[in-house]
């Protein structure tokens, strides 16, 4: 339960709705318990009318019913029955109306809380750092924001409504029943706790079984999904039969569990009906026995049977409410776990510092970095400087630490040792948003959103960029013509719901996006790896022109000769092993020279 206290702030936020809801619950139940009283009264009257035995009715009724009875004193018998029937109808209508308001307040409140909670979680996810996303699966995060939130909603809405309803109804019924006959009351409510406990136990069994069924279903879905995605591999290896065998095995496990769940569910309603029947039977048995000695009690028997039937649903709901709260608490615990995770990378400034101007050299000084969750030492004591306006290339094999270096500059991670600064300022002391706005970054793992190509290029700051501007940058990235050749041109949808672009096309859309951002520093991480060498030349030439005065860091595992780099760093296993200009490095006859000759040879063979 203590986990759920995280939700109290929302109850406070919606306190007016909450309070109004509780009042509606109480008033609707007040009207509900008046109806059996009127019924009991009128039956008593009928009984007296038939037996001709006109004793005055003892007035142990609710105050409002007493008023009604006094008012009806002068009516003849026929009119009295009509008035009572109309009163019962009116009470039912009033109750219905109030129940409508009760749902409108309490259930609507729970929907508001659900909305707020989802936003809170989503926002918090966005605050968390790259390390968090590396160590938690997307599926897990998705589950917490959807599945867990909807379980929590069951607590903030239905569970609270049922509990309030139960407390109000039981209290009001008990007051009325005890006032009429204490002995009969105690006897007829005796089976109720047994009912509540039985339902609770059955509910728990149902819950466990349905969790299992859910898990099996998700296995089954994953299994099917993988088969569809990998259909070409399956067909080419002629593995259809084996895959079907695998699927039907999973399917069989699902069926078995679902059938067993259905069995338990089938017990639910009969056991509830059994308990209701038992209580009704007790009321009639004991009541009739009493009525034999005291005919005035006939009305009370009817009244009690009505109360018992009224109490059944709320009492049987105790079980389900208890398990709802248990589940909500477990879910909230999982949600809190993430909400309480503090990002390691934080913005040193809470508010935007618009006037913060960044300029000058980018300096890495003795930077070392280890990925904490794997212990991989990706960078070891790296030092270098990129002066404003310089173009540098960082060259290295895969796994040498190039992407890590780019991510440290953007503060996706902070170095363990050493410092990174831009113009004297340690990047830890720069407003994070300004830092990231300062750099146009093309990541190695390209990501396009399920949106149009134009929107993917104008993503981010440049919402208002004109179509011409977008085309211009697409041209720089040598993708313009290819976009035009698509049916809908720039309005073509990409991603899951749209066309599938090739790896090289995605890279170029991503480059256009970064160029349009017009950061002061261009940081390209291996973003031409999937582009053929002719297109690569075109892009590099375009960039050469565009990047004229911009500080540019190009990370690559292939050498670009078309850009006259001011400096080239060779990275190997997290260490800078060579550095210098093109000619110096060739003369040094090291790794760079070797790679250069290899590449030259390759190009000659290709051309
Ligand atoms: P490059 O970009 O030069 O191919 P990376 O910077 O991606 O190299 O990787 C450097 C080293 O760090 C590699 O050994 C790689 O396995 C490891 N590494 C990269 N990213 C992560 C990560 N998110 N978590 C753990 N280890 C990583
Ligand atoms: Mg890389």
XYZ file of C-alpha atoms and ligand atoms in Angstrom:
635
model
C 0.000 0.000 0.000
C 2.809 2.435 0.793
C 3.765 2.583 -2.879
C 0.341 3.940 -3.713
C 0.915 6.985 -1.540
C 2.795 8.436 -4.523
C -0.675 9.033 -5.970
C -1.908 11.177 -3.104
C -0.747 14.326 -4.840
C -3.196 13.551 -7.634
C -6.069 12.954 -5.226
C -5.279 16.349 -3.772
C -5.213 17.881 -7.236
C -8.665 16.477 -8.000
C -9.998 16.874 -4.453
C -13.222 18.624 -5.473
C -14.188 15.856 -7.870
C -13.146 13.259 -5.306
C -15.229 14.740 -2.499
C -18.232 15.300 -4.757
C -17.944 11.673 -5.884
C -17.972 10.393 -2.296
C -21.011 12.532 -1.496
C -22.838 11.165 -4.554
C -22.026 7.631 -3.414
C -23.455 8.260 0.041
C -26.614 9.993 -1.167
C -27.303 7.406 -3.870
C -27.061 4.651 -1.272
C -29.296 6.589 1.079
C -32.018 6.536 -1.586
C -31.285 2.888 -2.276
C -31.994 1.738 1.287
C -35.238 3.710 1.492
C -36.885 1.553 -1.170
C -36.932 -1.711 0.869
C -38.403 0.255 3.777
C -41.275 1.508 1.670
C -41.779 -2.006 0.299
C -41.725 -3.469 3.822
C -44.211 -0.868 4.967
C -46.659 -1.423 2.143
C -46.488 -5.219 2.521
C -47.203 -4.802 6.233
C -50.210 -2.683 5.322
C -51.472 -5.265 2.830
C -51.077 -7.977 5.421
C -53.074 -5.964 7.957
C -55.721 -5.109 5.381
C -56.220 -8.782 4.544
C -56.322 -9.937 8.165
C -58.448 -6.917 9.157
C -56.168 -6.470 12.087
C -55.477 -2.715 12.190
C -52.766 -2.162 14.713
C -50.865 1.066 14.400
C -47.461 0.561 12.803
C -44.529 1.007 15.144
C -42.614 3.893 13.661
C -39.065 2.586 13.696
C -38.415 3.838 10.153
C -35.948 6.313 8.705
C -36.954 9.896 9.356
C -37.957 10.603 5.769
C -40.101 7.463 5.606
C -41.786 8.446 8.872
C -42.725 11.763 7.276
C -44.112 9.914 4.267
C -46.112 7.509 6.447
C -47.615 10.373 8.453
C -48.581 12.120 5.260
C -50.272 8.966 3.950
C -52.247 8.392 7.162
C -55.457 9.828 5.719
C -55.255 8.088 2.350
C -57.463 5.119 1.586
C -55.782 1.745 1.030
C -55.768 1.882 -2.780
C -54.181 5.329 -2.904
C -51.663 4.313 -0.271
C -50.447 1.425 -2.448
C -50.240 3.734 -5.484
C -48.257 6.393 -3.596
C -45.866 3.768 -2.233
C -45.277 2.309 -5.717
C -44.615 5.754 -7.155
C -42.231 6.503 -4.284
C -40.275 3.337 -5.026
C -40.081 4.311 -8.680
C -38.932 7.825 -7.793
C -36.259 6.467 -5.437
C -34.954 4.185 -8.167
C -34.762 7.137 -10.560
C -32.974 9.314 -8.022
C -30.544 6.547 -7.272
C -29.851 6.034 -10.954
C -29.204 9.724 -11.461
C -26.797 9.882 -8.538
C -24.989 6.771 -9.709
C -24.490 8.539 -13.018
C -22.913 11.498 -11.209
C -20.856 9.152 -9.048
C -19.268 7.564 -12.140
C -18.934 10.962 -13.779
C -16.864 12.208 -10.870
C -14.879 9.231 -9.582
C -14.252 7.357 -12.829
C -13.541 10.580 -14.688
C -11.105 11.520 -11.911
C -9.289 8.227 -12.462
C -9.001 8.983 -16.178
C -7.496 12.371 -15.384
C -5.022 10.777 -13.001
C -4.150 8.168 -15.622
C -3.456 10.950 -18.120
C -1.315 12.913 -15.666
C 0.608 9.842 -14.595
C 1.356 8.827 -18.190
C 2.617 12.330 -18.923
C 4.732 12.322 -15.782
C 6.342 9.008 -16.710
C 6.896 9.981 -20.347
C 8.472 13.246 -19.317
C 10.660 11.523 -16.797
C 11.840 8.968 -19.369
C 12.966 11.864 -21.569
C 15.008 13.293 -18.698
C 16.886 10.058 -18.123
C 20.292 9.547 -19.649
C 21.628 7.264 -22.344
C 22.932 4.800 -19.731
C 19.408 4.180 -18.456
C 18.098 3.369 -21.920
C 20.982 0.975 -22.493
C 20.174 -0.983 -19.349
C 16.376 -1.150 -19.654
C 14.492 -2.759 -22.476
C 11.980 -0.772 -24.493
C 9.363 -3.440 -23.772
C 9.814 -2.974 -20.044
C 9.488 0.787 -20.290
C 6.438 0.475 -22.520
C 4.823 -1.913 -20.051
C 5.240 0.493 -17.182
C 3.677 3.388 -19.033
C 0.726 1.375 -20.388
C -0.053 -1.849 -18.535
C 1.052 -0.672 -15.093
C -0.658 2.694 -15.396
C -3.950 1.037 -16.288
C -3.674 -1.213 -13.242
C -3.068 1.829 -11.090
C -6.145 3.404 -12.626
C -8.212 0.502 -11.352
C -7.215 1.653 -7.879
C -7.812 5.377 -8.386
C -11.224 4.769 -9.990
C -13.222 1.573 -9.572
C -11.534 0.379 -6.361
C -12.221 3.648 -4.568
C -15.751 3.819 -5.917
C -16.579 0.253 -4.897
C -15.075 0.729 -1.452
C -16.990 3.942 -0.796
C -20.123 2.287 -2.111
C -19.624 -0.746 0.089
C -18.989 1.231 3.261
C -21.948 3.543 2.657
C -24.329 0.740 1.765
C -23.343 -1.594 4.582
C -23.582 1.182 7.156
C -26.969 2.384 5.932
C -28.389 -1.143 5.561
C -27.122 -2.191 8.985
C -28.621 0.889 10.646
C -31.990 0.138 9.047
C -31.836 -3.586 9.735
C -30.699 -3.276 13.341
C -33.437 -0.768 13.996
C -36.002 -3.334 12.852
C -34.677 -6.580 14.298
C -31.253 -7.194 15.765
C -31.478 -10.969 15.979
C -32.606 -11.412 12.376
C -29.928 -8.979 11.207
C -27.106 -10.921 12.804
C -28.337 -14.217 11.401
C -28.778 -13.061 7.829
C -25.488 -11.199 7.526
C -23.493 -14.129 8.925
C -22.830 -15.699 5.485
C -21.553 -12.392 4.026
C -17.966 -12.572 5.347
C -17.734 -16.125 4.018
C -18.862 -14.805 0.645
C -16.251 -12.044 0.703
C -13.432 -14.433 1.572
C -14.481 -17.016 -1.023
C -14.597 -14.396 -3.748
C -11.208 -13.080 -2.679
C -9.645 -16.535 -2.928
C -11.255 -17.296 -6.280
C -10.187 -13.887 -7.532
C -6.580 -14.531 -6.604
C -6.605 -17.862 -8.386
C -8.160 -16.235 -11.440
C -5.552 -13.493 -11.332
C -2.609 -15.909 -11.158
C -4.004 -17.986 -13.954
C -4.744 -15.009 -16.154
C -1.217 -13.654 -15.631
C 0.089 -16.986 -16.872
C -2.290 -16.897 -19.825
C -1.150 -13.341 -20.618
C 2.519 -14.365 -20.512
C 1.854 -17.328 -22.787
C -0.098 -15.120 -25.153
C 2.759 -12.666 -25.394
C 5.169 -15.576 -26.126
C 2.823 -16.694 -28.821
C 2.596 -13.226 -30.338
C 6.371 -12.756 -30.293
C 6.752 -16.156 -31.876
C 4.305 -15.360 -34.666
C 5.721 -11.882 -35.186
C 9.242 -13.238 -35.556
C 8.083 -15.798 -38.068
C 6.512 -13.101 -40.203
C 9.549 -10.822 -40.019
C 11.904 -13.697 -40.780
C 9.661 -15.305 -43.364
C 12.345 -15.136 -46.071
C 14.873 -16.942 -43.901
C 12.282 -19.566 -42.950
C 11.295 -20.186 -46.561
C 14.836 -20.308 -47.893
C 15.849 -22.837 -45.239
C 12.581 -24.746 -45.809
C 11.788 -24.589 -42.093
C 8.027 -23.971 -42.326
C 7.166 -27.294 -40.733
C 9.586 -26.866 -37.827
C 8.330 -23.345 -37.225
C 4.740 -24.520 -37.249
C 5.617 -27.271 -34.774
C 7.137 -24.658 -32.510
C 4.131 -22.395 -32.845
C 1.584 -25.116 -32.177
C 3.517 -26.219 -29.083
C 3.250 -22.703 -27.676
C -0.329 -22.515 -28.811
C -1.150 -25.745 -26.998
C 0.318 -24.443 -23.720
C -1.799 -21.318 -24.125
C -4.939 -23.337 -24.799
C -4.434 -25.554 -21.725
C -4.037 -22.585 -19.437
C -6.921 -20.671 -20.953
C -9.215 -23.659 -20.502
C -8.200 -24.049 -16.880
C -8.826 -20.339 -16.341
C -12.293 -20.696 -17.822
C -13.018 -23.493 -15.335
C -12.185 -21.347 -12.343
C -14.136 -18.439 -13.760
C -17.106 -20.751 -14.151
C -17.140 -21.317 -10.370
C -17.275 -17.581 -9.671
C -20.927 -16.782 -10.322
C -22.436 -20.037 -9.020
C -20.617 -19.634 -5.695
C -21.840 -16.070 -5.432
C -25.407 -17.110 -6.197
C -25.136 -19.933 -3.686
C -24.244 -17.504 -0.897
C -27.058 -15.126 -1.855
C -29.477 -18.026 -1.888
C -28.256 -19.185 1.498
C -28.797 -15.780 3.088
C -32.223 -15.412 1.506
C -33.167 -18.854 2.714
C -32.045 -18.023 6.263
C -34.039 -14.788 6.225
C -37.179 -16.511 5.048
C -36.812 -19.470 7.406
C -36.139 -17.494 10.535
C -38.386 -14.608 9.510
C -41.357 -16.887 8.852
C -40.865 -18.539 12.185
C -40.972 -15.084 13.775
C -44.009 -14.059 11.709
C -45.897 -17.064 13.025
C -45.751 -15.491 16.466
C -45.979 -11.900 15.307
C -47.779 -11.255 11.975
C -46.523 -7.630 11.948
C -43.113 -8.967 10.958
C -44.186 -10.054 7.446
C -43.148 -6.697 5.997
C -39.757 -6.951 7.664
C -39.010 -10.308 6.028
C -39.555 -8.826 2.586
C -37.490 -5.810 3.531
C -34.596 -7.988 4.722
C -34.612 -10.141 1.601
C -34.290 -6.932 -0.409
C -31.376 -5.732 1.748
C -29.545 -9.014 1.384
C -29.857 -8.909 -2.380
C -28.670 -5.336 -2.378
C -25.610 -6.152 -0.275
C -24.508 -9.107 -2.366
C -22.800 -7.286 -5.197
C -20.838 -4.810 -3.045
C -19.762 -7.537 -0.627
C -18.618 -9.826 -3.410
C -16.705 -6.835 -4.789
C -14.548 -6.771 -1.613
C -12.557 -9.661 -3.024
C -11.991 -8.057 -6.375
C -11.257 -4.664 -4.830
C -8.623 -6.233 -2.580
C -6.880 -7.836 -5.527
C -7.239 -4.635 -7.591
C -5.449 -2.720 -4.844
C -2.761 -5.383 -4.544
C -2.079 -5.298 -8.266
C -2.140 -1.506 -8.370
C 0.349 -1.390 -5.526
C 2.730 -3.767 -7.320
C 2.398 -1.715 -10.497
C 2.919 1.584 -8.719
C 6.036 0.118 -7.147
C 7.411 -0.582 -10.619
C 6.430 2.903 -11.784
C 8.030 4.523 -8.725
C 11.223 2.599 -9.389
C 11.637 4.508 -12.651
C 10.232 7.796 -11.406
C 12.719 7.730 -8.564
C 15.643 7.018 -10.873
C 17.591 10.233 -11.044
C 19.341 11.045 -14.316
C 23.122 10.937 -13.960
C 23.548 13.628 -16.593
C 21.791 16.728 -15.354
C 21.440 20.198 -16.711
C 23.422 22.589 -14.488
C 20.807 25.252 -15.214
C 17.117 24.822 -14.550
C 16.134 27.696 -16.796
C 17.101 28.493 -20.320
C 20.161 30.663 -20.586
C 19.476 32.274 -23.921
C 22.380 34.676 -23.659
C 24.987 31.956 -23.125
C 27.287 32.229 -26.126
C 29.478 29.293 -26.948
C 32.596 29.650 -29.050
C 36.227 28.688 -29.189
C 38.154 25.444 -29.276
C 36.799 22.077 -28.286
C 39.345 20.566 -25.951
C 39.473 16.967 -24.710
C 41.911 16.763 -21.831
C 43.009 13.358 -20.475
C 39.566 11.923 -21.030
C 38.907 8.337 -19.972
C 35.599 6.572 -20.074
C 34.336 3.138 -19.078
C 30.813 1.843 -19.770
C 29.813 1.078 -16.210
C 27.324 -1.707 -16.891
C 29.747 -3.739 -19.009
C 33.109 -2.536 -17.726
C 34.328 -1.874 -21.280
C 37.055 0.764 -21.166
C 36.178 2.638 -24.350
C 38.486 5.669 -24.091
C 41.844 5.898 -22.373
C 43.428 9.198 -21.569
C 42.431 11.008 -24.758
C 43.641 14.565 -25.329
C 43.189 16.722 -28.409
C 42.050 20.145 -29.494
C 39.818 21.282 -32.345
C 40.104 25.011 -32.959
C 37.056 26.973 -34.063
C 36.502 26.523 -37.794
C 38.860 23.566 -38.122
C 37.958 20.384 -39.943
C 39.165 17.208 -38.364
C 38.808 13.542 -39.099
C 38.771 10.827 -36.483
C 39.630 7.537 -38.053
C 39.583 4.096 -36.516
C 38.425 0.501 -36.742
C 35.037 -0.485 -35.350
C 35.111 -0.667 -31.593
C 37.995 1.784 -31.299
C 35.869 4.279 -29.336
C 34.888 6.812 -32.006
C 31.152 6.865 -31.285
C 31.832 7.008 -27.570
C 33.901 10.106 -28.123
C 31.035 11.786 -30.014
C 28.567 10.864 -27.285
C 30.804 12.332 -24.591
C 30.928 15.637 -26.465
C 27.104 15.726 -26.480
C 27.042 14.722 -22.814
C 25.109 11.506 -23.325
C 27.686 10.296 -20.834
C 30.165 12.168 -18.665
C 33.827 11.127 -18.718
C 35.147 9.242 -15.653
C 38.371 11.205 -15.745
C 39.556 14.323 -17.498
C 37.505 17.116 -18.933
C 35.897 18.295 -22.135
C 35.576 22.006 -22.691
C 34.389 24.452 -25.285
C 36.272 27.748 -25.206
C 37.533 27.480 -21.584
C 34.123 26.321 -20.311
C 33.814 22.766 -19.051
C 30.797 21.312 -20.835
C 29.431 20.209 -17.461
C 28.900 23.883 -16.696
C 27.159 24.695 -19.941
C 23.383 24.641 -20.165
C 22.723 21.169 -21.580
C 20.200 22.448 -24.076
C 22.554 25.124 -25.374
C 25.339 22.559 -25.665
C 23.199 20.192 -27.697
C 21.809 23.001 -29.839
C 25.361 24.099 -30.557
C 26.210 20.795 -32.226
C 24.630 19.281 -35.353
C 25.062 15.581 -34.787
C 24.478 12.742 -37.204
C 24.481 9.603 -35.086
C 25.836 6.338 -36.367
C 22.596 4.497 -35.632
C 20.246 6.445 -37.853
C 16.684 6.873 -36.662
C 13.788 8.137 -38.719
C 10.351 8.745 -37.200
C 7.155 7.339 -38.700
C 6.409 10.579 -40.472
C 6.931 12.214 -43.850
C 10.441 12.724 -45.205
C 9.962 16.501 -45.058
C 8.999 16.332 -41.376
C 11.912 14.049 -40.658
C 14.285 16.594 -42.176
C 12.741 19.584 -40.426
C 12.575 17.638 -37.178
C 13.343 19.642 -34.084
C 14.016 23.326 -34.058
C 13.201 24.124 -37.639
C 9.457 23.437 -37.597
C 8.825 26.456 -39.773
C 11.467 25.745 -42.406
C 10.200 26.296 -45.910
C 9.945 23.584 -48.546
C 12.730 25.266 -50.516
C 15.048 25.223 -47.570
C 14.379 21.539 -46.984
C 15.101 20.803 -50.640
C 18.302 22.792 -50.505
C 19.643 20.729 -47.605
C 18.428 17.490 -49.128
C 20.449 18.522 -52.159
C 23.564 19.021 -50.041
C 23.035 15.515 -48.708
C 22.640 14.218 -52.287
C 19.201 12.749 -51.589
C 16.956 15.307 -53.313
C 16.650 13.448 -56.629
C 15.920 10.166 -54.944
C 13.180 11.736 -52.842
C 11.614 13.223 -55.967
C 11.540 9.815 -57.611
C 9.262 8.529 -54.821
C 5.517 8.672 -55.524
C 4.709 11.358 -53.023
C 8.128 13.020 -52.981
C 8.839 14.827 -49.731
C 5.430 13.861 -48.367
C 6.278 10.144 -48.513
C 5.824 8.420 -45.178
C 8.851 6.572 -43.854
C 9.384 4.215 -40.917
C 7.100 1.386 -39.839
C 4.022 2.643 -41.645
C 5.704 3.907 -44.780
C 8.233 3.073 -47.438
C 11.430 1.346 -46.479
C 14.414 3.489 -47.366
C 17.770 1.837 -47.890
C 20.459 2.257 -45.235
C 22.282 4.796 -47.399
C 19.111 6.795 -48.063
C 18.319 6.951 -44.357
C 21.836 8.158 -43.657
C 21.445 10.957 -46.159
C 18.027 12.050 -44.842
C 19.677 12.132 -41.452
C 22.535 14.267 -42.784
C 20.036 16.715 -44.337
C 18.306 16.929 -40.949
C 21.566 17.751 -39.182
C 22.620 20.316 -41.792
C 19.267 22.099 -41.549
C 19.737 22.382 -37.800
C 22.671 24.712 -38.577
C 24.592 24.033 -35.407
C 27.960 25.695 -34.997
C 29.779 22.392 -34.808
C 29.118 19.567 -37.237
C 29.650 16.115 -35.805
C 29.226 13.240 -38.253
C 29.533 9.746 -36.872
C 30.264 7.224 -39.609
C 27.294 8.572 -41.509
C 28.473 7.647 -44.972
C 29.201 4.009 -44.265
C 26.241 2.747 -46.318
C 26.706 5.167 -49.240
C 28.496 4.131 -52.441
C 31.775 5.874 -53.179
C 30.422 8.025 -56.026
C 27.629 9.487 -53.885
C 30.130 9.796 -51.075
C 32.282 12.020 -53.258
C 29.287 14.178 -54.224
C 28.282 14.652 -50.603
C 31.785 15.326 -49.405
C 32.207 17.952 -52.114
C 28.901 19.595 -51.207
C 29.818 19.553 -47.556
C 33.205 21.009 -48.289
C 31.404 24.026 -49.639
C 28.717 24.167 -46.955
C 31.064 23.559 -44.054
C 33.398 26.289 -45.157
C 33.609 28.143 -41.832
C 32.096 25.586 -39.478
C 33.993 23.499 -37.003
C 33.628 19.981 -38.325
C 34.419 16.619 -36.797
C 34.042 13.697 -39.156
C 34.216 10.253 -37.646
C 34.865 7.474 -40.105
C 36.477 4.141 -40.730
C 37.262 5.116 -44.344
C 39.524 7.950 -45.412
C 37.997 10.966 -47.151
C 40.545 12.651 -49.365
C 38.287 15.325 -50.833
C 38.229 17.399 -47.662
C 41.522 19.073 -46.727
C 41.453 18.169 -43.032
C 43.361 20.367 -40.653
C 44.091 17.399 -38.461
C 43.528 13.677 -38.554
C 43.465 11.503 -35.425
C 43.780 7.742 -35.578
C 42.022 6.013 -32.749
C 42.786 2.454 -31.793
C 41.391 0.649 -28.783
C 40.494 3.911 -27.040
C 43.882 5.559 -27.599
C 45.025 8.126 -30.158
C 47.852 6.314 -31.887
C 48.637 8.698 -34.739
C 47.815 12.299 -35.543
C 48.719 14.922 -38.085
C 47.846 16.126 -41.558
C 47.324 13.845 -44.534
C 50.823 14.238 -45.915
C 52.533 13.872 -42.559
C 50.609 10.713 -41.824
C 51.446 9.230 -45.222
C 55.082 9.990 -44.623
C 54.945 8.389 -41.187
C 53.983 5.169 -42.972
C 51.807 3.870 -40.156
C 48.193 2.671 -39.939
C 46.910 5.673 -41.926
C 49.293 5.085 -44.809
C 48.421 1.406 -44.844
C 44.680 2.090 -44.927
C 45.118 4.781 -47.548
C 47.004 2.504 -49.910
C 44.486 -0.256 -49.382
C 41.611 2.079 -50.174
C 43.371 3.469 -53.236
C 43.942 -0.020 -54.483
C 40.285 -0.926 -53.866
C 39.038 2.092 -55.760
C 41.305 1.289 -58.667
C 39.947 -2.245 -58.839
C 36.371 -0.988 -58.632
C 36.755 1.694 -61.272
P 33.327 2.761 -32.632
O 32.335 3.831 -32.788
O 34.729 3.186 -32.894
O 32.995 1.538 -33.433
P 32.334 2.585 -29.959
O 32.630 3.902 -29.335
O 30.972 2.343 -30.423
O 33.374 2.312 -31.121
O 32.702 1.448 -28.922
C 33.890 1.418 -28.179
C 33.839 0.244 -27.228
O 32.809 0.453 -26.271
C 33.521 -1.084 -27.912
O 34.293 -2.069 -27.280
C 32.069 -1.280 -27.651
O 31.782 -2.643 -27.547
C 31.881 -0.571 -26.320
N 30.551 0.038 -26.242
C 30.005 0.913 -27.101
N 28.797 1.325 -26.697
C 28.554 0.691 -25.541
C 27.468 0.692 -24.618
N 26.400 1.445 -24.797
N 27.555 -0.081 -23.550
C 28.638 -0.844 -23.333
N 29.690 -0.886 -24.120
C 29.675 -0.136 -25.241
Mg 30.834 3.906 -33.962
